[in-house]
PDB file of C-alpha atoms in Angstrom:
ATOM      1  CA  MET I   1     117.128 120.074 104.463  1.00  0.00           C
ATOM      2  CA  LYS I   2     116.550 122.558 101.644  1.00  0.00           C
ATOM      3  CA  ILE I   3     112.870 122.870 102.522  1.00  0.00           C
ATOM      4  CA  ILE I   4     113.681 123.548 106.190  1.00  0.00           C
ATOM      5  CA  THR I   5     116.051 126.355 105.124  1.00  0.00           C
ATOM      6  CA  LYS I   6     113.341 127.830 102.891  1.00  0.00           C
ATOM      7  CA  VAL I   7     110.728 127.609 105.654  1.00  0.00           C
ATOM      8  CA  TYR I   8     113.003 129.310 108.216  1.00  0.00           C
ATOM      9  CA  SER I   9     113.876 132.028 105.682  1.00  0.00           C
ATOM     10  CA  LEU I  10     110.178 132.597 104.993  1.00  0.00           C
ATOM     11  CA  LEU I  11     109.385 132.767 108.729  1.00  0.00           C
ATOM     12  CA  ALA I  12     112.217 135.267 109.263  1.00  0.00           C
ATOM     13  CA  PHE I  13     110.883 137.415 106.403  1.00  0.00           C
ATOM     14  CA  PHE I  14     107.346 137.450 107.847  1.00  0.00           C
ATOM     15  CA  ALA I  15     108.650 138.242 111.341  1.00  0.00           C
ATOM     16  CA  LEU I  16     110.695 141.162 110.009  1.00  0.00           C
ATOM     17  CA  ALA I  17     107.757 142.418 107.931  1.00  0.00           C
ATOM     18  CA  ASN I  18     105.459 142.254 110.962  1.00  0.00           C
ATOM     19  CA  VAL I  19     107.923 144.101 113.185  1.00  0.00           C
ATOM     20  CA  THR I  20     108.307 146.808 110.541  1.00  0.00           C
ATOM     21  CA  TYR I  21     104.537 147.044 110.085  1.00  0.00           C
ATOM     22  CA  ALA I  22     104.026 147.047 113.856  1.00  0.00           C
ATOM     23  CA  GLN I  23     105.635 150.478 114.151  1.00  0.00           C
ATOM     24  CA  ASP I  24     102.447 152.070 112.735  1.00  0.00           C
ATOM     25  CA  ASN I  25      99.837 149.473 113.677  1.00  0.00           C
ATOM     26  CA  PRO I  26      97.367 150.430 116.446  1.00  0.00           C
ATOM     27  CA  TYR I  27      96.367 146.757 116.821  1.00  0.00           C
ATOM     28  CA  LEU I  28      99.602 145.652 118.482  1.00  0.00           C
ATOM     29  CA  PRO I  29      99.356 143.308 121.450  1.00  0.00           C
ATOM     30  CA  GLU I  30      99.260 145.153 124.741  1.00  0.00           C
ATOM     31  CA  ALA I  31     102.663 145.841 126.306  1.00  0.00           C
ATOM     32  CA  LYS I  32     102.412 144.141 129.712  1.00  0.00           C
ATOM     33  CA  LEU I  33     105.959 144.270 131.086  1.00  0.00           C
ATOM     34  CA  THR I  34     107.968 147.261 132.284  1.00  0.00           C
ATOM     35  CA  SER I  35     111.601 147.728 133.241  1.00  0.00           C
ATOM     36  CA  ASP I  36     110.491 147.582 136.904  1.00  0.00           C
ATOM     37  CA  ASN I  37     109.280 143.981 136.496  1.00  0.00           C
ATOM     38  CA  ALA I  38     112.583 142.351 135.567  1.00  0.00           C
ATOM     39  CA  LYS I  39     116.102 143.086 134.412  1.00  0.00           C
ATOM     40  CA  ALA I  40     116.294 143.470 130.642  1.00  0.00           C
ATOM     41  CA  TRP I  41     119.008 140.785 130.300  1.00  0.00           C
ATOM     42  CA  ASN I  42     119.130 137.515 132.249  1.00  0.00           C
ATOM     43  CA  VAL I  43     121.381 134.439 132.071  1.00  0.00           C
ATOM     44  CA  GLY I  44     120.889 131.003 133.534  1.00  0.00           C
ATOM     45  CA  ALA I  45     120.604 127.291 132.913  1.00  0.00           C
ATOM     46  CA  GLY I  46     117.965 124.616 132.533  1.00  0.00           C
ATOM     47  CA  PHE I  47     116.859 121.517 130.725  1.00  0.00           C
ATOM     48  CA  THR I  48     114.639 120.999 127.704  1.00  0.00           C
ATOM     49  CA  GLN I  49     113.636 117.387 127.018  1.00  0.00           C
ATOM     50  CA  GLU I  50     116.998 115.615 126.930  1.00  0.00           C
ATOM     51  CA  MET I  51     119.100 118.775 126.452  1.00  0.00           C
ATOM     52  CA  ILE I  52     120.860 120.542 129.319  1.00  0.00           C
ATOM     53  CA  HIS I  53     121.685 124.113 128.414  1.00  0.00           C
ATOM     54  CA  ALA I  54     122.760 127.611 129.309  1.00  0.00           C
ATOM     55  CA  ASN I  55     120.275 130.279 128.340  1.00  0.00           C
ATOM     56  CA  ALA I  56     120.032 134.025 127.835  1.00  0.00           C
ATOM     57  CA  GLU I  57     116.723 135.880 128.133  1.00  0.00           C
ATOM     58  CA  TRP I  58     115.707 139.359 127.039  1.00  0.00           C
ATOM     59  CA  VAL I  59     112.688 140.874 128.789  1.00  0.00           C
ATOM     60  CA  ASN I  60     110.966 143.525 126.696  1.00  0.00           C
ATOM     61  CA  PRO I  61     107.535 145.202 127.036  1.00  0.00           C
ATOM     62  CA  TYR I  62     105.862 142.524 124.880  1.00  0.00           C
ATOM     63  CA  GLY I  63     107.324 139.392 126.444  1.00  0.00           C
ATOM     64  CA  ILE I  64     110.469 137.331 126.869  1.00  0.00           C
ATOM     65  CA  ALA I  65     112.797 136.330 124.028  1.00  0.00           C
ATOM     66  CA  TYR I  66     115.297 133.575 124.776  1.00  0.00           C
ATOM     67  CA  ALA I  67     118.187 131.589 123.354  1.00  0.00           C
ATOM     68  CA  LYS I  68     119.329 128.208 124.664  1.00  0.00           C
ATOM     69  CA  ALA I  69     122.593 126.427 123.830  1.00  0.00           C
ATOM     70  CA  GLY I  70     123.647 123.089 125.256  1.00  0.00           C
ATOM     71  CA  VAL I  71     124.082 119.384 124.680  1.00  0.00           C
ATOM     72  CA  PHE I  72     121.741 116.437 124.493  1.00  0.00           C
ATOM     73  CA  ILE I  73     122.357 113.808 127.142  1.00  0.00           C
ATOM     74  CA  ASP I  74     123.236 110.981 124.787  1.00  0.00           C
ATOM     75  CA  ASP I  75     126.366 108.936 124.132  1.00  0.00           C
ATOM     76  CA  ASP I  76     127.982 111.660 121.994  1.00  0.00           C
ATOM     77  CA  TYR I  77     126.677 114.752 123.840  1.00  0.00           C
ATOM     78  CA  THR I  78     125.277 116.134 120.586  1.00  0.00           C
ATOM     79  CA  PRO I  79     125.134 119.959 120.610  1.00  0.00           C
ATOM     80  CA  GLY I  80     121.789 121.703 120.267  1.00  0.00           C
ATOM     81  CA  ALA I  81     120.234 125.164 120.426  1.00  0.00           C
ATOM     82  CA  GLN I  82     116.816 126.814 120.428  1.00  0.00           C
ATOM     83  CA  LEU I  83     115.382 130.308 120.008  1.00  0.00           C
ATOM     84  CA  GLY I  84     111.963 131.349 121.243  1.00  0.00           C
ATOM     85  CA  PHE I  85     109.598 134.054 122.402  1.00  0.00           C
ATOM     86  CA  ARG I  86     106.888 134.061 125.092  1.00  0.00           C
ATOM     87  CA  TYR I  87     104.044 136.575 125.358  1.00  0.00           C
ATOM     88  CA  PRO I  88     102.381 137.150 128.771  1.00  0.00           C
ATOM     89  CA  TYR I  89      98.842 135.852 128.231  1.00  0.00           C
ATOM     90  CA  HIS I  90      97.427 135.908 131.773  1.00  0.00           C
ATOM     91  CA  LEU I  91      99.326 137.441 134.697  1.00  0.00           C
ATOM     92  CA  THR I  92      98.770 136.647 138.381  1.00  0.00           C
ATOM     93  CA  GLY I  93     100.105 138.138 141.609  1.00  0.00           C
ATOM     94  CA  LYS I  94     102.048 141.322 142.352  1.00  0.00           C
ATOM     95  CA  ASP I  95     105.045 140.319 140.221  1.00  0.00           C
ATOM     96  CA  LYS I  96     104.489 139.497 136.553  1.00  0.00           C
ATOM     97  CA  ASN I  97     104.008 135.805 137.322  1.00  0.00           C
ATOM     98  CA  GLY I  98     101.559 133.992 135.108  1.00  0.00           C
ATOM     99  CA  TYR I  99     100.876 132.071 131.938  1.00  0.00           C
ATOM    100  CA  TYR I 100     102.846 132.903 128.815  1.00  0.00           C
ATOM    101  CA  LEU I 101     102.183 131.643 125.265  1.00  0.00           C
ATOM    102  CA  GLY I 102     105.263 130.998 123.190  1.00  0.00           C
ATOM    103  CA  VAL I 103     106.871 129.789 119.998  1.00  0.00           C
ATOM    104  CA  TYR I 104     110.252 128.109 119.585  1.00  0.00           C
ATOM    105  CA  ALA I 105     112.527 126.800 116.830  1.00  0.00           C
ATOM    106  CA  GLY I 106     115.760 124.852 116.866  1.00  0.00           C
ATOM    107  CA  HIS I 107     116.995 121.416 117.880  1.00  0.00           C
ATOM    108  CA  ILE I 108     114.237 119.393 119.534  1.00  0.00           C
ATOM    109  CA  GLU I 109     115.854 115.983 120.004  1.00  0.00           C
ATOM    110  CA  SER I 110     118.811 113.757 119.225  1.00  0.00           C
ATOM    111  CA  LYS I 111     118.252 110.712 116.985  1.00  0.00           C
ATOM    112  CA  GLY I 112     120.502 107.888 115.858  1.00  0.00           C
ATOM    113  CA  VAL I 113     121.123 107.893 112.100  1.00  0.00           C
ATOM    114  CA  ASP I 114     123.676 105.513 110.510  1.00  0.00           C
ATOM    115  CA  ASN I 115     125.413 104.769 113.842  1.00  0.00           C
ATOM    116  CA  ASP I 116     125.744 108.488 114.524  1.00  0.00           C
ATOM    117  CA  LEU I 117     123.625 110.804 116.652  1.00  0.00           C
ATOM    118  CA  LYS I 118     122.165 113.866 114.931  1.00  0.00           C
ATOM    119  CA  ALA I 119     120.302 116.815 116.423  1.00  0.00           C
ATOM    120  CA  ARG I 120     116.899 117.117 114.784  1.00  0.00           C
ATOM    121  CA  LEU I 121     115.605 120.579 113.814  1.00  0.00           C
ATOM    122  CA  GLY I 122     112.018 121.552 114.498  1.00  0.00           C
ATOM    123  CA  ALA I 123     109.605 124.198 115.730  1.00  0.00           C
ATOM    124  CA  GLY I 124     106.538 124.434 117.917  1.00  0.00           C
ATOM    125  CA  VAL I 125     104.379 126.300 120.412  1.00  0.00           C
ATOM    126  CA  ASP I 126     104.330 126.129 124.200  1.00  0.00           C
ATOM    127  CA  LEU I 127     102.459 127.210 127.298  1.00  0.00           C
ATOM    128  CA  ALA I 128     104.666 128.295 130.189  1.00  0.00           C
ATOM    129  CA  TYR I 129     104.147 129.351 133.770  1.00  0.00           C
ATOM    130  CA  VAL I 130     106.740 132.038 134.448  1.00  0.00           C
ATOM    131  CA  LEU I 131     107.791 133.345 137.868  1.00  0.00           C
ATOM    132  CA  LEU I 132     109.157 136.779 136.990  1.00  0.00           C
ATOM    133  CA  SER I 133     110.725 139.242 139.401  1.00  0.00           C
ATOM    134  CA  ASN I 134     113.442 141.865 139.296  1.00  0.00           C
ATOM    135  CA  GLU I 135     116.032 139.307 140.460  1.00  0.00           C
ATOM    136  CA  ARG I 136     115.173 136.148 138.525  1.00  0.00           C
ATOM    137  CA  ILE I 137     113.079 134.392 135.891  1.00  0.00           C
ATOM    138  CA  SER I 138     111.940 130.833 136.472  1.00  0.00           C
ATOM    139  CA  SER I 139     109.832 129.103 133.834  1.00  0.00           C
ATOM    140  CA  PHE I 140     108.119 125.728 133.502  1.00  0.00           C
ATOM    141  CA  SER I 141     106.747 124.939 130.048  1.00  0.00           C
ATOM    142  CA  ILE I 142     105.067 122.245 128.005  1.00  0.00           C
ATOM    143  CA  GLY I 143     105.055 122.498 124.254  1.00  0.00           C
ATOM    144  CA  ILE I 144     104.133 120.645 121.136  1.00  0.00           C
ATOM    145  CA  GLY I 145     106.114 120.810 117.946  1.00  0.00           C
ATOM    146  CA  ALA I 146     107.352 118.817 114.995  1.00  0.00           C
ATOM    147  CA  GLY I 147     110.806 118.033 113.714  1.00  0.00           C
ATOM    148  CA  GLU I 148     112.327 117.475 110.326  1.00  0.00           C
ATOM    149  CA  GLU I 149     112.167 114.022 108.763  1.00  0.00           C
ATOM    150  CA  LEU I 150     115.463 112.154 109.097  1.00  0.00           C
ATOM    151  CA  LYS I 151     116.574 109.404 106.688  1.00  0.00           C
ATOM    152  CA  ASN I 152     119.516 107.063 106.884  1.00  0.00           C
ATOM    153  CA  SER I 153     121.996 106.437 104.035  1.00  0.00           C
ATOM    154  CA  ALA I 154     119.746 103.683 102.628  1.00  0.00           C
ATOM    155  CA  GLY I 155     116.873 106.164 102.315  1.00  0.00           C
ATOM    156  CA  ASN I 156     114.805 104.664 105.138  1.00  0.00           C
ATOM    157  CA  VAL I 157     112.954 107.113 107.378  1.00  0.00           C
ATOM    158  CA  VAL I 158     114.454 107.082 110.882  1.00  0.00           C
ATOM    159  CA  ALA I 159     112.301 109.895 112.307  1.00  0.00           C
ATOM    160  CA  GLU I 160     109.049 111.090 110.784  1.00  0.00           C
ATOM    161  CA  THR I 161     107.590 114.575 110.969  1.00  0.00           C
ATOM    162  CA  GLU I 162     105.009 114.077 113.704  1.00  0.00           C
ATOM    163  CA  PRO I 163     103.917 115.953 116.845  1.00  0.00           C
ATOM    164  CA  THR I 164     106.442 115.862 119.671  1.00  0.00           C
ATOM    165  CA  ILE I 165     105.826 116.925 123.287  1.00  0.00           C
ATOM    166  CA  GLN I 166     108.518 119.093 124.864  1.00  0.00           C
ATOM    167  CA  PHE I 167     108.968 119.832 128.585  1.00  0.00           C
ATOM    168  CA  SER I 168     111.309 122.555 129.801  1.00  0.00           C
ATOM    169  CA  TYR I 169     112.513 124.265 132.972  1.00  0.00           C
ATOM    170  CA  THR I 170     114.871 127.248 133.149  1.00  0.00           C
ATOM    171  CA  LEU I 171     116.161 129.476 135.933  1.00  0.00           C
ATOM    172  CA  SER I 172     117.843 132.793 135.101  1.00  0.00           C
ATOM    173  CA  VAL I 173     119.175 135.710 137.101  1.00  0.00           C
ATOM    174  CA  GLY I 174     119.318 139.347 136.043  1.00  0.00           C
ATOM    175  CA  LEU I 175     122.506 141.022 134.953  1.00  0.00           C
TER     176      LEU I 175
END
């Protein structure tokens, strides 16, 4: 758990450093979204793997940042959450529909450890098809990530750090 905390702290530091550096960097990714494309703030619901959730999305010129909070559909309804960001890679149509590349971090699954269900932390990348208009955001995504290694009280590995596929669908409406 200590190493996961250190990794997340390091990632947060690099993200903050890049945002600060980006203020003066002419090599920024191209801003592809405008305030005419979608409402800045959107709320909705969806499912991610075995987690049903409510979600909030922030549309900015460089993409869509999101937060999901919900429960895994297991015997204990284990709580889980994820944060992520998607950048519009290839847009199609008159609205800003198209393919978005993204990153995410948070709870990726629920696993049984010592007769108790625990939400497993992890991170990954995804490819999403987003239907974006001024009234709503609908996204279908497939991602690949890895979660933390979980051990039981005897020290046996219950879940190894290995690639995990993640499917997701969300529907949000503008505020």
